[in-house]
mmCIF file of C-alpha atoms in Angstrom:
data_model
loop_
_atom_site.group_PDB
_atom_site.id
_atom_site.type_symbol
_atom_site.label_atom_id
_atom_site.label_comp_id
_atom_site.label_asym_id
_atom_site.label_seq_id
_atom_site.Cartn_x
_atom_site.Cartn_y
_atom_site.Cartn_z
ATOM 1 C CA VAL Z 1 42.649 51.296 -58.700
ATOM 2 C CA GLY Z 2 43.155 52.612 -62.231
ATOM 3 C CA ASP Z 3 40.748 49.897 -63.539
ATOM 4 C CA ILE Z 4 37.975 50.563 -65.554
ATOM 5 C CA VAL Z 5 35.330 48.325 -65.156
ATOM 6 C CA VAL Z 6 33.228 48.245 -68.285
ATOM 7 C CA LEU Z 7 29.258 46.773 -67.413
ATOM 8 C CA LEU Z 8 26.648 46.642 -70.048
ATOM 9 C CA ASP Z 9 22.895 46.825 -68.574
ATOM 10 C CA SER Z 10 19.879 46.819 -70.437
ATOM 11 C CA ASP Z 11 18.220 48.552 -67.748
ATOM 12 C CA LEU Z 12 19.909 51.752 -67.267
ATOM 13 C CA HIS Z 13 18.016 54.604 -68.177
ATOM 14 C CA MET Z 14 18.086 58.108 -68.437
ATOM 15 C CA ASP Z 15 18.020 60.433 -64.877
ATOM 16 C CA PRO Z 16 14.954 62.711 -65.991
ATOM 17 C CA ALA Z 17 17.014 65.108 -64.579
ATOM 18 C CA GLN Z 18 18.935 65.213 -67.645
ATOM 19 C CA GLN Z 19 16.463 64.624 -70.148
ATOM 20 C CA THR Z 20 15.765 68.137 -72.462
ATOM 21 C CA PRO Z 21 12.817 68.139 -74.744
ATOM 22 C CA GLU Z 22 15.219 67.475 -77.190
ATOM 23 C CA ASN Z 23 15.914 63.888 -76.495
ATOM 24 C CA ALA Z 24 13.322 63.035 -74.293
ATOM 25 C CA CYS Z 25 11.517 60.504 -76.613
ATOM 26 C CA LEU Z 26 13.872 60.111 -78.817
ATOM 27 C CA PRO Z 27 14.260 56.335 -80.278
ATOM 28 C CA GLY Z 28 17.759 55.486 -79.753
ATOM 29 C CA VAL Z 29 19.312 58.060 -77.550
ATOM 30 C CA GLU Z 30 19.546 55.862 -74.602
ATOM 31 C CA GLU Z 31 20.844 52.925 -76.283
ATOM 32 C CA GLN Z 32 23.774 55.439 -76.776
ATOM 33 C CA MET Z 33 24.008 56.911 -73.259
ATOM 34 C CA TYR Z 34 26.752 55.643 -70.858
ATOM 35 C CA ARG Z 35 27.519 56.366 -67.277
ATOM 36 C CA ILE Z 36 30.895 56.628 -65.747
ATOM 37 C CA ARG Z 37 30.987 56.423 -62.238
ATOM 38 C CA PRO Z 38 34.421 56.889 -60.034
ATOM 39 C CA MET Z 39 34.367 53.862 -57.074
ATOM 40 C CA GLU Z 40 35.526 54.276 -53.711
ATOM 41 C CA ASP Z 41 38.702 52.064 -54.295
ATOM 42 C CA GLY Z 42 40.162 54.052 -57.545
ATOM 43 C CA THR Z 43 38.532 52.264 -60.121
ATOM 44 C CA LEU Z 44 35.987 53.715 -62.783
ATOM 45 C CA GLU Z 45 32.858 52.091 -63.465
ATOM 46 C CA MET Z 46 31.413 52.550 -67.106
ATOM 47 C CA THR Z 47 28.294 51.434 -67.607
ATOM 48 C CA ALA Z 48 26.206 51.540 -70.907
ATOM 49 C CA ARG Z 49 22.787 49.960 -72.347
ATOM 50 C CA THR Z 50 24.612 48.837 -75.712
ATOM 51 C CA THR Z 51 27.985 48.258 -76.940
ATOM 52 C CA ASP Z 52 27.677 51.905 -79.123
ATOM 53 C CA GLY Z 53 27.177 53.601 -75.287
ATOM 54 C CA LEU Z 54 30.480 51.615 -74.330
ATOM 55 C CA TRP Z 55 31.974 52.738 -77.130
ATOM 56 C CA TYR Z 56 30.948 56.856 -76.866
ATOM 57 C CA GLY Z 57 32.041 56.516 -73.069
ATOM 58 C CA MET Z 58 35.198 55.090 -74.173
ATOM 59 C CA THR Z 59 35.325 57.709 -76.450
ATOM 60 C CA GLU Z 60 34.903 60.526 -74.044
ATOM 61 C CA LEU Z 61 37.572 58.787 -71.393
ATOM 62 C CA LEU Z 62 40.265 59.002 -74.237
ATOM 63 C CA GLN Z 63 39.464 62.993 -74.842
ATOM 64 C CA ARG Z 64 40.115 63.483 -71.622
ATOM 65 C CA CYS Z 65 43.015 62.203 -70.689
ATOM 66 C CA MET Z 66 44.068 64.109 -74.124
ATOM 67 C CA ARG Z 67 43.026 67.052 -72.704
ATOM 68 C CA GLY Z 68 44.847 66.371 -70.093
ATOM 69 C CA ASP Z 69 41.148 66.437 -67.804
ATOM 70 C CA GLY Z 70 41.134 62.565 -67.682
ATOM 71 C CA VAL Z 71 40.518 62.703 -63.758
ATOM 72 C CA ILE Z 72 36.744 61.676 -62.780
ATOM 73 C CA SER Z 73 35.806 62.251 -59.332
ATOM 74 C CA GLU Z 74 31.588 62.779 -59.809
ATOM 75 C CA THR Z 75 29.390 60.536 -61.862
ATOM 76 C CA VAL Z 76 29.310 61.257 -65.543
ATOM 77 C CA THR Z 77 25.920 60.501 -67.356
ATOM 78 C CA ASP Z 78 25.837 61.197 -71.444
ATOM 79 C CA ALA Z 79 23.568 61.034 -74.111
ATOM 80 C CA PRO Z 80 23.227 62.595 -77.502
ATOM 81 C CA GLU Z 81 20.485 64.856 -78.164
ATOM 82 C CA SER Z 82 19.794 63.247 -80.933
ATOM 83 C CA ALA Z 83 20.243 59.220 -81.835
ATOM 84 C CA GLU Z 84 21.297 59.455 -85.660
ATOM 85 C CA ARG Z 85 24.328 62.204 -86.862
ATOM 86 C CA THR Z 86 24.586 61.741 -90.226
ATOM 87 C CA LEU Z 87 27.140 62.781 -92.484
ATOM 88 C CA LEU Z 88 26.369 62.213 -96.708
ATOM 89 C CA LEU Z 89 29.622 61.898 -98.861
ATOM 90 C CA ASP Z 90 28.621 63.150 -103.036
ATOM 91 C CA CYS Z 91 31.269 59.853 -104.546
ATOM 92 C CA GLY Z 92 29.321 60.503 -107.445
ATOM 93 C CA ARG Z 93 30.380 63.625 -108.639
ATOM 94 C CA LYS Z 94 33.900 62.924 -107.290
ATOM 95 C CA TYR Z 95 36.169 60.083 -106.423
ATOM 96 C CA TYR Z 96 37.362 59.526 -102.741
ATOM 97 C CA SER Z 97 40.054 57.139 -102.185
ATOM 98 C CA ARG Z 98 38.948 54.124 -99.744
ATOM 99 C CA GLU Z 99 41.810 55.163 -97.533
ATOM 100 C CA TRP Z 100 40.240 58.667 -97.459
ATOM 101 C CA ILE Z 101 37.063 57.425 -96.709
ATOM 102 C CA GLN Z 102 38.577 55.312 -93.985
ATOM 103 C CA ASN Z 103 40.197 58.072 -92.423
ATOM 104 C CA LEU Z 104 37.021 59.964 -93.034
ATOM 105 C CA ILE Z 105 35.053 57.314 -90.667
ATOM 106 C CA ARG Z 106 37.804 57.511 -87.658
ATOM 107 C CA CYS Z 107 37.565 61.296 -88.137
ATOM 108 C CA MET Z 108 33.654 60.792 -87.284
ATOM 109 C CA SER Z 109 33.564 58.168 -84.837
ATOM 110 C CA TRP Z 110 36.091 60.792 -83.174
ATOM 111 C CA ARG Z 111 33.030 63.166 -83.038
ATOM 112 C CA ARG Z 112 30.511 60.368 -82.701
ATOM 113 C CA TYR Z 113 28.740 60.516 -85.470
ATOM 114 C CA THR Z 114 26.411 57.623 -86.217
ATOM 115 C CA SER Z 115 26.154 56.803 -89.854
ATOM 116 C CA LEU Z 116 27.983 57.705 -93.045
ATOM 117 C CA GLN Z 117 25.854 57.795 -96.333
ATOM 118 C CA LEU Z 118 27.424 57.210 -99.624
ATOM 119 C CA HIS Z 119 25.777 58.597 -102.495
ATOM 120 C CA PHE Z 120 27.517 56.808 -105.320
ATOM 121 C CA SER Z 121 25.596 57.878 -108.802
ATOM 122 C CA ASP Z 122 24.804 60.937 -110.083
ATOM 123 C CA ALA Z 123 24.436 62.581 -113.222
ATOM 124 C CA GLU Z 124 28.052 62.758 -113.419
ATOM 125 C CA GLY Z 125 28.922 59.378 -112.603
ATOM 126 C CA MET Z 126 28.826 56.363 -110.694
ATOM 127 C CA LYS Z 127 32.061 55.926 -108.308
ATOM 128 C CA PHE Z 128 31.783 52.045 -107.586
ATOM 129 C CA GLU Z 129 32.676 48.678 -109.884
ATOM 130 C CA SER Z 130 30.235 46.716 -111.837
ATOM 131 C CA GLU Z 131 30.947 43.362 -112.680
ATOM 132 C CA LYS Z 132 27.952 42.949 -113.987
ATOM 133 C CA TYR Z 133 28.225 45.887 -116.361
ATOM 134 C CA PRO Z 134 31.838 46.749 -116.303
ATOM 135 C CA TRP Z 135 31.523 49.594 -119.230
ATOM 136 C CA LEU Z 136 29.669 51.424 -116.944
ATOM 137 C CA ASN Z 137 33.129 51.436 -114.860
ATOM 138 C CA GLU Z 138 35.283 54.663 -114.503
ATOM 139 C CA GLU Z 139 38.703 54.996 -114.774
ATOM 140 C CA GLN Z 140 38.389 55.963 -110.829
ATOM 141 C CA CYS Z 141 36.398 54.215 -108.804
ATOM 142 C CA LEU Z 142 36.038 51.828 -105.585
ATOM 143 C CA SER Z 143 36.187 48.078 -106.236
ATOM 144 C CA PHE Z 144 34.545 45.677 -104.043
ATOM 145 C CA ALA Z 145 37.459 44.771 -102.166
ATOM 146 C CA ASP Z 146 37.489 48.969 -101.675
ATOM 147 C CA LEU Z 147 33.541 49.223 -100.191
ATOM 148 C CA GLU Z 148 34.567 45.743 -97.942
ATOM 149 C CA ALA Z 149 37.102 47.788 -96.196
ATOM 150 C CA ILE Z 150 35.158 50.665 -95.640
ATOM 151 C CA CYS Z 151 32.545 48.857 -94.319
ATOM 152 C CA ALA Z 152 34.576 46.503 -91.934
ATOM 153 C CA THR Z 153 36.059 49.922 -90.867
ATOM 154 C CA ALA Z 154 33.209 51.385 -90.328
ATOM 155 C CA ALA Z 155 31.541 48.346 -88.232
ATOM 156 C CA LYS Z 156 35.199 48.623 -86.139
ATOM 157 C CA TYR Z 157 34.079 52.702 -85.555
ATOM 158 C CA HIS Z 158 30.745 51.954 -84.878
ATOM 159 C CA ILE Z 159 29.091 53.735 -87.486
ATOM 160 C CA GLU Z 160 26.447 52.747 -90.350
ATOM 161 C CA ILE Z 161 26.929 52.608 -94.128
ATOM 162 C CA ILE Z 162 23.986 53.933 -95.981
ATOM 163 C CA HIS Z 163 25.023 53.300 -99.505
ATOM 164 C CA GLU Z 164 22.753 54.837 -101.980
ATOM 165 C CA LEU Z 165 22.159 54.933 -105.546
ATOM 166 C CA ASP Z 166 20.042 57.429 -106.217
ATOM 167 C CA SER Z 167 17.201 56.426 -108.815
ATOM 168 C CA PRO Z 168 15.487 57.952 -111.177
ATOM 169 C CA GLY Z 169 16.739 61.105 -110.404
ATOM 170 C CA HIS Z 170 20.322 60.870 -111.060
ATOM 171 C CA LEU Z 171 20.559 57.830 -113.614
ATOM 172 C CA ASN Z 172 21.496 59.998 -116.559
ATOM 173 C CA TYR Z 173 25.492 58.780 -116.261
ATOM 174 C CA ILE Z 174 23.944 55.577 -116.613
ATOM 175 C CA VAL Z 175 21.226 55.630 -119.074
ATOM 176 C CA GLN Z 176 23.874 57.971 -121.501
ATOM 177 C CA ARG Z 177 26.846 54.841 -120.993
ATOM 178 C CA PHE Z 178 23.865 51.849 -121.552
ATOM 179 C CA ALA Z 179 22.640 54.068 -124.876
ATOM 180 C CA ALA Z 180 26.327 54.238 -126.336
ATOM 181 C CA HIS Z 181 26.840 50.955 -125.213
ATOM 182 C CA ALA Z 182 23.533 49.280 -126.801
ATOM 183 C CA ALA Z 183 23.972 51.114 -130.105
#
């Protein structure tokens, strides 16, 4: 009694009654769905097709407990309306610390985002460390260790990191630094 049985089932599919025009045929939606069923012995059975689905189901249970409505008396099946829920963070114009980005990832996971796009280069700067071209480095930039820690946090919280180096449009900063260094 009180246990949660967690199952991966690649054959789990969305009930046609729960499909909406928005999510009916979108790839990736069923991979994020989960089902929570109360069993007669007092346990809860959580089933999902993927570990991402299990993650979202566990997040749902935790959020219900925190709201004080953790008791589940009927089967709950949930899937997102969109497979991708992404936030873009412009790190090229403004420096964000590793800790700040890691906290953002935790908040995104709580709200069931799927990816964080880190925009690292812009006309105003480049906010990650370059070992090969150290003269490109700014006073405040993310080191390789910072980026590895950010990626590890993202993996732990089921958030995909999309690194973006915008070129050729946003390379003015790099071109100017290169020209000053080459002269």
